[in-house]
Coordinates of C-alpha atoms and ligand atoms in Angstrom, one line a residue:
M1 CA -57.7 -164.5 -166.4
L2 CA -56.2 -161.2 -165.1
D3 CA -56.9 -162.5 -161.6
S4 CA -54.1 -165.0 -162.0
V5 CA -50.7 -163.7 -160.7
R6 CA -49.0 -165.8 -163.3
V7 CA -50.8 -164.1 -166.1
R8 CA -50.3 -160.6 -164.6
L9 CA -46.6 -161.3 -164.1
T10 CA -46.2 -162.5 -167.6
L11 CA -48.1 -159.5 -169.0
W12 CA -46.1 -157.0 -167.0
Y13 CA -42.9 -158.7 -167.9
S14 CA -43.8 -158.8 -171.7
L15 CA -44.9 -155.2 -171.6
V16 CA -41.7 -154.0 -170.0
L17 CA -39.6 -156.2 -172.3
G18 CA -41.6 -155.0 -175.3
F19 CA -41.0 -151.4 -174.3
V20 CA -37.3 -151.9 -173.9
L21 CA -37.0 -153.8 -177.2
V22 CA -38.9 -151.1 -179.2
L23 CA -36.8 -148.4 -177.5
L24 CA -33.6 -150.4 -178.4
A25 CA -34.8 -150.9 -182.0
V26 CA -35.6 -147.2 -182.5
F27 CA -32.3 -146.2 -181.0
T28 CA -30.4 -148.7 -183.1
Y29 CA -32.2 -147.7 -186.3
F30 CA -31.4 -144.0 -185.9
L31 CA -27.9 -144.6 -184.8
Y32 CA -27.3 -146.8 -187.8
W33 CA -28.9 -144.3 -190.2
R34 CA -26.8 -141.4 -188.9
N35 CA -23.7 -143.6 -189.2
I36 CA -24.5 -144.4 -192.8
E37 CA -25.1 -140.8 -193.6
Q38 CA -21.8 -139.8 -192.1
R39 CA -20.0 -142.6 -193.9
T40 CA -21.6 -141.6 -197.2
D41 CA -20.5 -138.0 -196.8
T42 CA -16.9 -138.9 -196.0
G43 CA -16.9 -141.5 -198.8
L44 CA -18.1 -138.9 -201.3
A45 CA -15.4 -136.4 -200.2
E46 CA -12.7 -139.0 -200.5
L47 CA -14.0 -140.1 -203.9
A48 CA -13.9 -136.5 -205.1
D49 CA -10.3 -136.1 -203.8
A50 CA -9.2 -139.3 -205.5
F51 CA -10.9 -138.2 -208.7
V52 CA -9.2 -134.9 -208.7
T53 CA -5.8 -136.5 -208.2
T54 CA -6.4 -138.8 -211.1
F55 CA -7.9 -136.1 -213.2
H56 CA -4.9 -133.8 -212.8
A57 CA -2.5 -136.6 -213.5
E58 CA -4.4 -137.4 -216.7
L59 CA -4.7 -133.7 -217.6
S60 CA -0.9 -133.3 -217.6
D61 CA -0.7 -136.0 -220.3
E62 CA -3.5 -134.5 -222.4
T63 CA -3.4 -131.7 -224.9
G64 CA -5.9 -130.1 -227.2
P65 CA -9.3 -128.6 -226.7
D66 CA -10.8 -131.8 -225.3
A67 CA -8.0 -132.2 -222.8
V68 CA -10.3 -131.6 -219.8
R69 CA -13.1 -133.7 -221.1
N70 CA -10.7 -136.6 -221.9
A71 CA -8.9 -136.4 -218.5
A72 CA -12.3 -136.3 -216.8
R73 CA -13.6 -139.3 -218.7
V74 CA -10.4 -141.4 -217.9
A75 CA -10.7 -140.4 -214.2
M76 CA -14.4 -141.3 -214.2
V77 CA -13.8 -144.7 -215.7
E78 CA -11.3 -145.3 -213.0
H79 CA -13.3 -144.1 -210.0
R80 CA -17.0 -144.5 -210.8
F81 CA -18.9 -147.5 -209.4
R82 CA -22.4 -148.7 -209.3
D83 CA -25.1 -146.2 -208.2
T84 CA -22.5 -143.4 -208.2
V85 CA -22.6 -140.5 -210.7
I86 CA -19.7 -138.2 -211.4
A87 CA -20.1 -134.9 -213.3
V88 CA -17.6 -132.3 -214.3
L89 CA -19.1 -128.8 -214.9
D90 CA -17.4 -126.1 -216.9
P91 CA -17.1 -122.5 -215.5
A92 CA -20.5 -121.7 -217.0
N93 CA -21.9 -124.6 -215.0
N94 CA -22.8 -126.7 -218.0
I95 CA -22.0 -130.4 -217.9
Q96 CA -18.7 -130.9 -219.5
Q97 CA -18.6 -134.6 -218.9
S98 CA -20.7 -137.0 -216.7
S99 CA -20.4 -140.6 -216.0
L100 CA -23.9 -141.1 -217.4
E101 CA -22.4 -140.8 -220.8
L102 CA -20.2 -143.8 -220.2
P103 CA -21.5 -147.3 -220.7
R104 CA -23.5 -148.7 -217.8
L105 CA -21.7 -150.6 -215.1
G106 CA -23.6 -153.9 -214.6
P107 CA -27.2 -154.2 -213.7
S108 CA -28.6 -151.7 -211.2
R109 CA -32.1 -151.2 -209.8
E110 CA -31.5 -147.5 -209.8
R111 CA -32.9 -145.5 -212.7
I112 CA -30.6 -142.6 -213.3
T113 CA -31.2 -140.0 -216.1
A114 CA -29.7 -136.6 -217.0
D115 CA -32.7 -134.9 -215.3
L116 CA -30.5 -135.3 -212.2
F117 CA -28.5 -132.3 -213.3
S118 CA -31.4 -130.0 -214.0
S119 CA -33.0 -130.0 -210.5
K120 CA -32.9 -126.8 -208.5
D121 CA -31.1 -128.5 -205.7
F122 CA -28.4 -129.6 -208.0
Q123 CA -28.0 -126.1 -209.3
S124 CA -27.9 -124.5 -205.9
L125 CA -25.3 -127.0 -204.7
V126 CA -23.1 -126.1 -207.7
A127 CA -23.6 -122.5 -206.9
E128 CA -22.7 -123.1 -203.3
A129 CA -19.5 -125.0 -204.3
A130 CA -18.5 -122.0 -206.4
A131 CA -18.9 -119.7 -203.4
H132 CA -17.2 -122.1 -201.0
P133 CA -14.5 -124.6 -201.8
S134 CA -17.1 -127.5 -201.4
A135 CA -20.7 -128.2 -200.6
L136 CA -22.8 -131.2 -199.5
G137 CA -26.6 -131.7 -200.1
D138 CA -29.4 -133.9 -201.2
V139 CA -30.5 -133.9 -204.8
P140 CA -33.8 -135.5 -206.0
G141 CA -33.7 -138.1 -208.7
G142 CA -33.7 -141.9 -209.2
R143 CA -35.8 -143.9 -206.7
D144 CA -34.9 -142.3 -203.4
G145 CA -32.7 -139.3 -204.3
F146 CA -29.0 -138.7 -204.2
R147 CA -26.5 -137.4 -201.8
A148 CA -24.2 -135.0 -203.6
F149 CA -20.8 -133.5 -202.9
A150 CA -19.6 -130.6 -205.1
R151 CA -16.2 -129.0 -205.1
R152 CA -14.2 -126.6 -207.1
M153 CA -11.7 -128.2 -209.5
P154 CA -9.3 -125.7 -211.2
A155 CA -8.0 -127.0 -214.5
A156 CA -6.4 -125.3 -217.5
D157 CA -6.6 -121.9 -215.8
Q158 CA -10.3 -122.2 -215.4
N159 CA -12.7 -123.0 -212.6
Y160 CA -14.4 -126.3 -213.2
T161 CA -16.7 -127.9 -210.7
L162 CA -16.8 -131.6 -209.8
V163 CA -20.0 -133.1 -208.4
V164 CA -20.0 -136.6 -207.1
L165 CA -23.5 -138.2 -206.4
E166 CA -24.3 -141.4 -204.6
S167 CA -27.7 -143.0 -204.9
L168 CA -29.5 -143.3 -201.5
H169 CA -31.6 -146.2 -202.8
P170 CA -29.3 -149.0 -201.5
Q171 CA -29.2 -147.4 -198.1
R172 CA -32.9 -146.8 -197.9
E173 CA -33.3 -150.5 -198.9
M174 CA -31.0 -151.6 -196.2
M175 CA -32.7 -149.4 -193.6
E176 CA -36.0 -150.9 -194.7
D177 CA -34.6 -154.4 -194.3
I178 CA -33.5 -153.5 -190.8
R179 CA -36.9 -152.1 -190.0
D180 CA -38.6 -155.1 -191.4
T181 CA -36.3 -157.4 -189.4
F182 CA -37.2 -155.5 -186.2
L183 CA -40.9 -155.6 -187.1
W184 CA -41.0 -159.4 -187.2
A185 CA -38.2 -160.1 -184.7
I186 CA -39.6 -158.0 -181.8
P187 CA -43.0 -159.7 -181.8
I188 CA -41.4 -163.2 -182.1
A189 CA -39.0 -162.3 -179.3
L190 CA -41.9 -161.0 -177.2
L191 CA -43.9 -164.1 -177.9
L192 CA -41.0 -166.4 -176.9
A193 CA -40.2 -164.4 -173.8
G194 CA -43.9 -164.3 -172.9
I195 CA -44.2 -168.1 -173.2
G196 CA -41.0 -168.6 -171.3
G197 CA -42.0 -166.0 -168.7
Y198 CA -45.4 -167.7 -168.2
F199 CA -43.8 -171.1 -167.6
L200 CA -41.2 -169.5 -165.3
A201 CA -43.9 -167.8 -163.3
R202 CA -45.9 -171.0 -163.2
K203 CA -42.9 -172.9 -162.0
S204 CA -42.0 -170.3 -159.4
L205 CA -45.6 -170.0 -158.1
A206 CA -46.3 -173.7 -158.1
P207 CA -45.4 -173.9 -154.4
V208 CA -48.0 -171.2 -153.7
A209 CA -50.7 -173.2 -155.5
A210 CA -49.6 -176.3 -153.6
M211 CA -49.7 -174.4 -150.3
A212 CA -53.2 -173.0 -151.2
S213 CA -54.6 -176.5 -151.9
Q214 CA -53.0 -177.9 -148.8
A215 CA -54.3 -175.0 -146.7
R216 CA -57.8 -175.6 -148.2
R217 CA -57.8 -179.1 -146.9
M218 CA -56.9 -178.1 -143.4
G219 CA -59.5 -177.7 -140.7
A220 CA -60.0 -178.1 -137.0
R221 CA -59.7 -181.9 -137.4
N222 CA -56.3 -182.0 -139.1
L223 CA -54.6 -178.9 -137.6
H224 CA -51.6 -181.1 -137.0
D225 CA -50.9 -181.2 -140.8
R226 CA -48.2 -179.0 -142.0
L227 CA -47.3 -177.4 -145.4
E228 CA -44.4 -178.9 -147.2
V229 CA -41.4 -176.7 -147.3
A230 CA -39.4 -177.1 -150.4
N231 CA -36.6 -174.7 -149.7
Q232 CA -36.5 -173.0 -146.3
R233 CA -34.2 -170.2 -147.5
D234 CA -36.3 -168.7 -150.3
E235 CA -39.3 -166.4 -149.8
L236 CA -41.9 -169.0 -150.4
G237 CA -40.2 -171.4 -148.1
Q238 CA -40.2 -168.7 -145.4
L239 CA -43.9 -168.1 -146.0
A240 CA -44.6 -171.8 -145.6
V241 CA -42.5 -171.9 -142.4
S242 CA -44.3 -168.9 -141.0
F243 CA -47.6 -170.5 -141.9
N244 CA -46.6 -173.7 -140.2
Q245 CA -45.6 -171.8 -137.1
L246 CA -49.0 -170.1 -137.1
L247 CA -50.6 -173.5 -137.4
E248 CA -48.5 -174.7 -134.5
R249 CA -49.7 -171.8 -132.3
L250 CA -53.3 -172.3 -133.4
E251 CA -53.1 -176.0 -132.7
K252 CA -51.7 -175.4 -129.3
S253 CA -54.4 -172.9 -128.4
F254 CA -57.0 -175.1 -129.9
E255 CA -55.7 -178.0 -127.8
L256 CA -55.8 -175.8 -124.8
Q257 CA -59.3 -174.7 -125.5
R258 CA -60.4 -178.3 -126.1
R259 CA -58.8 -179.4 -122.9
F260 CA -60.4 -176.5 -121.1
V261 CA -63.9 -177.4 -122.3
A262 CA -63.3 -181.1 -121.6
D263 CA -62.1 -180.4 -118.1
A264 CA -64.8 -177.9 -117.5
S265 CA -67.5 -180.4 -118.5
H266 CA -65.9 -183.1 -116.4
E267 CA -65.8 -180.8 -113.4
L268 CA -69.4 -179.8 -113.8
R269 CA -70.6 -183.3 -114.3
T270 CA -69.7 -184.5 -110.8
P271 CA -71.8 -182.0 -108.8
V272 CA -74.6 -182.4 -111.2
A273 CA -74.4 -186.2 -110.9
I274 CA -74.5 -185.8 -107.1
L275 CA -77.5 -183.5 -107.3
R276 CA -79.4 -185.9 -109.4
G277 CA -78.4 -188.9 -107.5
E278 CA -79.4 -187.4 -104.1
T279 CA -82.7 -186.2 -105.5
E280 CA -83.5 -189.5 -107.1
V281 CA -82.7 -191.5 -103.9
T282 CA -84.7 -189.1 -101.8
L283 CA -87.7 -189.2 -104.1
S284 CA -87.6 -193.0 -104.5
K285 CA -89.5 -193.4 -101.2
P286 CA -92.7 -191.4 -100.8
D287 CA -92.2 -190.6 -97.1
R288 CA -89.0 -190.0 -95.2
P289 CA -88.4 -188.5 -91.9
P290 CA -87.7 -184.7 -92.0
A291 CA -84.1 -185.2 -90.9
E292 CA -83.4 -187.2 -94.0
Y293 CA -84.9 -184.4 -96.2
R294 CA -82.8 -181.9 -94.4
E295 CA -79.7 -183.9 -94.9
T296 CA -80.4 -184.2 -98.6
L297 CA -81.1 -180.5 -98.9
A298 CA -77.9 -179.7 -97.2
I299 CA -76.0 -181.9 -99.7
L300 CA -77.9 -180.2 -102.5
R301 CA -77.0 -176.8 -101.1
D302 CA -73.3 -177.6 -100.9
E303 CA -73.1 -179.1 -104.3
S304 CA -75.0 -176.3 -105.9
Q305 CA -72.7 -173.9 -104.1
R306 CA -69.7 -175.8 -105.6
L307 CA -71.4 -175.8 -109.0
A308 CA -71.9 -172.0 -108.7
Q309 CA -68.3 -171.5 -107.7
I310 CA -67.0 -173.5 -110.7
I311 CA -69.3 -171.7 -113.1
E312 CA -68.2 -168.4 -111.6
D313 CA -64.5 -169.3 -111.9
L314 CA -64.9 -170.5 -115.4
F315 CA -66.7 -167.3 -116.3
T316 CA -64.0 -165.2 -114.7
L317 CA -61.2 -167.1 -116.6
T318 CA -63.1 -166.9 -119.9
R319 CA -63.5 -163.2 -119.6
A320 CA -60.0 -162.8 -118.4
D321 CA -58.8 -164.6 -121.5
A322 CA -60.8 -162.4 -123.8
G323 CA -59.4 -159.3 -121.9
Q324 CA -63.0 -158.4 -121.0
Y325 CA -62.9 -158.6 -117.3
P326 CA -63.7 -155.1 -116.0
L327 CA -61.3 -154.0 -113.3
T328 CA -62.8 -151.5 -111.0
S329 CA -59.9 -150.1 -109.1
T330 CA -60.1 -148.0 -106.0
E331 CA -57.8 -146.6 -103.4
L332 CA -57.5 -149.1 -100.6
Y333 CA -55.3 -150.2 -97.8
L334 CA -53.7 -153.6 -98.4
D335 CA -53.2 -154.2 -94.7
E336 CA -56.9 -153.6 -94.0
L337 CA -58.0 -155.9 -96.8
A338 CA -55.6 -158.6 -95.7
S339 CA -56.9 -158.5 -92.1
D340 CA -60.4 -158.6 -93.4
V341 CA -59.8 -161.7 -95.6
L342 CA -57.9 -163.3 -92.7
H343 CA -60.9 -162.7 -90.5
R344 CA -63.2 -164.4 -93.0
A345 CA -60.9 -167.4 -93.3
R346 CA -61.0 -167.9 -89.6
S347 CA -64.2 -170.0 -89.7
L348 CA -62.6 -172.4 -92.2
A349 CA -59.5 -172.7 -90.0
I350 CA -61.4 -173.3 -86.8
S351 CA -63.3 -176.3 -88.2
K352 CA -59.9 -177.9 -89.0
R353 CA -58.3 -176.6 -85.7
I354 CA -55.7 -174.7 -87.7
T355 CA -53.9 -171.8 -86.1
L356 CA -54.0 -168.6 -88.2
S357 CA -51.3 -166.1 -87.6
S358 CA -50.4 -162.9 -89.4
A359 CA -47.6 -160.3 -89.7
I360 CA -49.1 -157.4 -91.6
D361 CA -47.3 -154.0 -91.8
P362 CA -49.6 -151.0 -91.2
E363 CA -50.4 -148.3 -93.8
L364 CA -50.1 -150.1 -97.1
P365 CA -52.0 -147.9 -99.6
L366 CA -52.7 -149.4 -103.0
H367 CA -54.7 -148.6 -106.1
A368 CA -56.4 -151.9 -107.1
D369 CA -59.5 -153.9 -107.7
E370 CA -60.6 -154.7 -104.2
S371 CA -62.9 -157.6 -104.9
L372 CA -60.3 -159.3 -107.1
L373 CA -57.5 -158.9 -104.5
R374 CA -59.8 -160.2 -101.9
R375 CA -60.4 -163.2 -104.1
M376 CA -56.7 -163.8 -104.7
L377 CA -55.9 -163.8 -101.0
L378 CA -58.9 -165.9 -100.2
N379 CA -57.9 -168.5 -102.8
L380 CA -54.4 -168.7 -101.3
L381 CA -55.7 -168.9 -97.7
D382 CA -58.4 -171.4 -98.8
N383 CA -55.7 -173.6 -100.4
A384 CA -53.4 -173.3 -97.3
I385 CA -56.2 -174.3 -95.0
K386 CA -57.6 -177.0 -97.3
Y387 CA -54.3 -178.8 -97.9
T388 CA -52.9 -178.4 -94.3
P389 CA -53.7 -181.3 -92.0
E390 CA -55.6 -180.6 -88.8
C391 CA -53.8 -178.7 -86.1
G392 CA -51.4 -177.1 -88.5
T393 CA -50.5 -173.4 -88.9
V394 CA -51.3 -171.0 -91.7
S395 CA -49.8 -167.5 -91.6
L396 CA -50.2 -164.4 -93.7
Q397 CA -47.5 -161.8 -94.2
C398 CA -47.9 -158.5 -95.8
Q399 CA -45.1 -156.0 -96.1
K400 CA -43.6 -153.4 -98.4
Q401 CA -40.2 -154.2 -99.9
G402 CA -38.9 -151.4 -102.1
Q403 CA -41.4 -150.5 -104.7
Q404 CA -43.5 -153.6 -104.2
Y405 CA -45.8 -155.2 -101.7
V406 CA -45.0 -158.7 -100.8
V407 CA -48.0 -160.8 -99.7
S408 CA -47.2 -164.4 -98.7
V409 CA -49.3 -167.2 -97.3
T410 CA -47.3 -170.0 -95.6
D411 CA -48.7 -173.2 -94.3
T412 CA -47.5 -176.4 -92.7
G413 CA -49.1 -178.7 -95.2
P414 CA -47.5 -181.6 -97.0
G415 CA -46.0 -179.4 -99.7
I416 CA -46.2 -179.9 -103.4
P417 CA -44.1 -182.5 -105.1
A418 CA -41.3 -180.9 -107.1
D419 CA -42.5 -182.3 -110.4
M420 CA -45.9 -180.7 -109.8
Q421 CA -44.8 -177.3 -108.8
Q422 CA -44.7 -176.0 -112.3
R423 CA -48.1 -177.3 -113.1
I424 CA -50.3 -176.2 -110.1
F425 CA -51.0 -172.9 -111.8
E426 CA -52.5 -174.6 -114.8
R427 CA -56.3 -174.7 -115.1
F428 CA -58.0 -177.7 -113.6
F429 CA -54.7 -179.1 -112.4
R430 CA -54.8 -180.8 -109.0
A431 CA -51.7 -182.3 -107.6
D432 CA -53.5 -185.2 -106.1
K433 CA -56.9 -185.7 -107.7
T434 CA -57.8 -188.9 -105.9
R435 CA -57.1 -187.3 -102.5
S436 CA -59.0 -184.2 -103.4
R437 CA -62.0 -186.1 -104.7
A438 CA -62.0 -188.6 -101.8
D439 CA -62.1 -185.7 -99.3
G440 CA -65.3 -184.6 -100.9
D441 CA -65.5 -181.2 -99.4
T442 CA -61.9 -180.2 -100.2
G443 CA -61.9 -181.3 -103.8
G444 CA -61.9 -178.1 -105.8
A445 CA -61.9 -177.8 -109.6
G446 CA -58.3 -176.8 -109.8
L447 CA -59.0 -173.2 -110.9
G448 CA -58.2 -171.3 -107.7
L449 CA -54.5 -170.7 -108.4
S450 CA -55.0 -169.9 -112.1
I451 CA -57.4 -167.2 -111.1
A452 CA -55.1 -165.9 -108.4
R453 CA -52.2 -165.7 -110.8
W454 CA -54.3 -163.9 -113.3
I455 CA -55.4 -161.4 -110.7
A456 CA -51.7 -160.7 -109.7
E457 CA -50.8 -160.2 -113.3
A458 CA -53.8 -158.0 -114.0
H459 CA -52.3 -155.7 -111.3
Q460 CA -48.9 -155.8 -113.1
G461 CA -47.6 -158.1 -110.4
R462 CA -46.9 -161.9 -110.2
L463 CA -47.8 -164.8 -108.0
E464 CA -45.3 -167.6 -107.3
L465 CA -44.8 -170.6 -105.2
T466 CA -41.7 -169.4 -103.4
H467 CA -41.1 -172.4 -101.2
S468 CA -42.5 -175.9 -100.8
D469 CA -41.2 -179.0 -99.0
S470 CA -42.6 -181.6 -96.8
R471 CA -42.9 -179.1 -93.9
G472 CA -45.1 -176.7 -95.9
S473 CA -45.5 -174.3 -98.7
T474 CA -45.3 -170.6 -99.3
F475 CA -47.2 -168.7 -102.0
T476 CA -46.1 -165.1 -102.6
A477 CA -47.7 -162.4 -104.5
F478 CA -45.6 -159.4 -105.6
L479 CA -47.7 -156.2 -106.3
P480 CA -46.2 -152.9 -107.5
V481 CA -46.8 -150.1 -105.1
G482 CA -47.5 -147.5 -107.8
P483 CA -50.5 -147.3 -110.0
S484 CA -50.8 -150.9 -111.2
V485 CA -54.1 -151.6 -112.8
R486 CA -54.1 -151.9 -116.6
Ligands
LIG501 N1 -51.0 -174.7 -100.0 C1 -51.0 -175.8 -100.7 N2 -50.4 -177.0 -100.2 C2 -50.4 -178.1 -100.9 N3 -50.9 -178.2 -102.2 C3 -51.4 -177.1 -102.7 C4 -51.5 -175.9 -102.0 N4 -52.1 -175.0 -102.8 C5 -52.4 -175.6 -104.0 N5 -52.0 -176.9 -103.9 C6 -52.1 -177.9 -105.0 O1 -52.3 -177.2 -106.2 C7 -53.5 -177.7 -106.8 C8 -54.2 -176.5 -107.5 O2 -54.7 -175.6 -106.7 P1 -55.9 -174.7 -107.1 O3 -56.2 -173.7 -106.0 O4 -55.7 -174.2 -108.4 O5 -57.1 -175.8 -107.2 P2 -58.0 -176.4 -106.1 O6 -57.7 -175.8 -104.8 O7 -57.7 -177.9 -106.2 O8 -59.4 -176.1 -106.6 P3 -60.2 -174.7 -106.5 O9 -59.2 -173.7 -105.9 O10 -60.6 -174.5 -107.9 O11 -61.3 -174.9 -105.6 C9 -54.4 -178.2 -105.7 O12 -55.3 -179.2 -106.2 C10 -53.3 -178.8 -104.8 O13 -53.0 -180.1 -105.2
LIG502 MG1 -57.8 -173.7 -104.5

């Protein structure tokens, strides 16, 4: 259950809310209690003052030995109220008159007896009032004790003491009520907040659950499915958008991979079919003249060479994609390497009566992978010769321009149609598949330029088709002069 974010959120929320509510309740309780205490104290002092005023007024009208007692009684009748006791003590601290002697004032739950005046606290309060003009304190008695205020009250040339007491029972009762209210209100508030929080969390997290179930249904077959985005601006909407973008990228690379495998098997199928066909035809007759066998073997050799080349290219590209192609860089001279490659391409050119020319600057030192650079140049020259009609010209230029070497291969071939120029670097792309295939020999797999471009990029450079029209094409590789191998 705790594994659910909804439940955890609700628990945390309820815990924090509970903590805050309890804190608030405790704070309110004590604040209220202090407030009541202060109000009681000032109320007692005010009552005492009012009593004294009435007492003196009555005393001025009274005569005789019981004048003080009578005046006190009248003032008590006027000022006492329920759960309040007023006592007037003579100079010897004996009770002269107390409101307990008067008839009871309506029903009260408080039980008050004269024991109230005999407690030690009462006595010491009276003594303190004698020393000071007034004193405040708690006195035991009744159900929950009394708050008492004592003050001196001079009358008839003697020092009387007035003590006003208020029962603490009603206040305690009220505080208990408040406490009880908190005790049931907080759990109910928590329960309601918890239920509300749970539903809120469930509602807020519903899109996540929906996303999870949609994502569960997704696989390689339906990568084109997308998550529903309820609100693009909120966090969950953004999550769904990011997830959809990830799916988009995955789908693209999946598609690329799928096409790569399909194209690769397609390319491999042709040479294999030729191998099988040739062998079957040759074996269909028991005896053939040696020349026919030689011819078949020559075809088998060419096709297996082509097969080996395609497999090698595919292997290179797969390792390049995985970033696992080991680059073994050495110090070399680009001019020497270019001349060497040109020399090797000569045999290809001669068979098509193509003129090979070059303009190679001397002394072009470079730190690079020699075999890969050779392969790049050979691919470019191979294309130039392959796609240039007989008696054309192919030239190789190599020079330093600023901080980079510029190596370009120019031919006088038919050029590449403008709408194809962007695509010739794609894997397995051939501008004119029918022509390539019909030519038999010249039909490559369409991997040469992809590999050449990867080689340039692996050396922190780039390979571009810098010019192409009906009079020919120029491919240019730009390689940085400084240390370039990753
Ligand atoms: N110099 C060029 N002149 C005209 N077209 C070219 C030239 N170089 C490349 N192309 C076009 O670009 C396509 C891709 O070239 P790329 O070298 O990648 O493949 P390929 O030569 O067909 O096969 P591979 O190089 O794998 O044997 C070629 O099929 C061709 O149509
Ligand atoms: Mg090629």
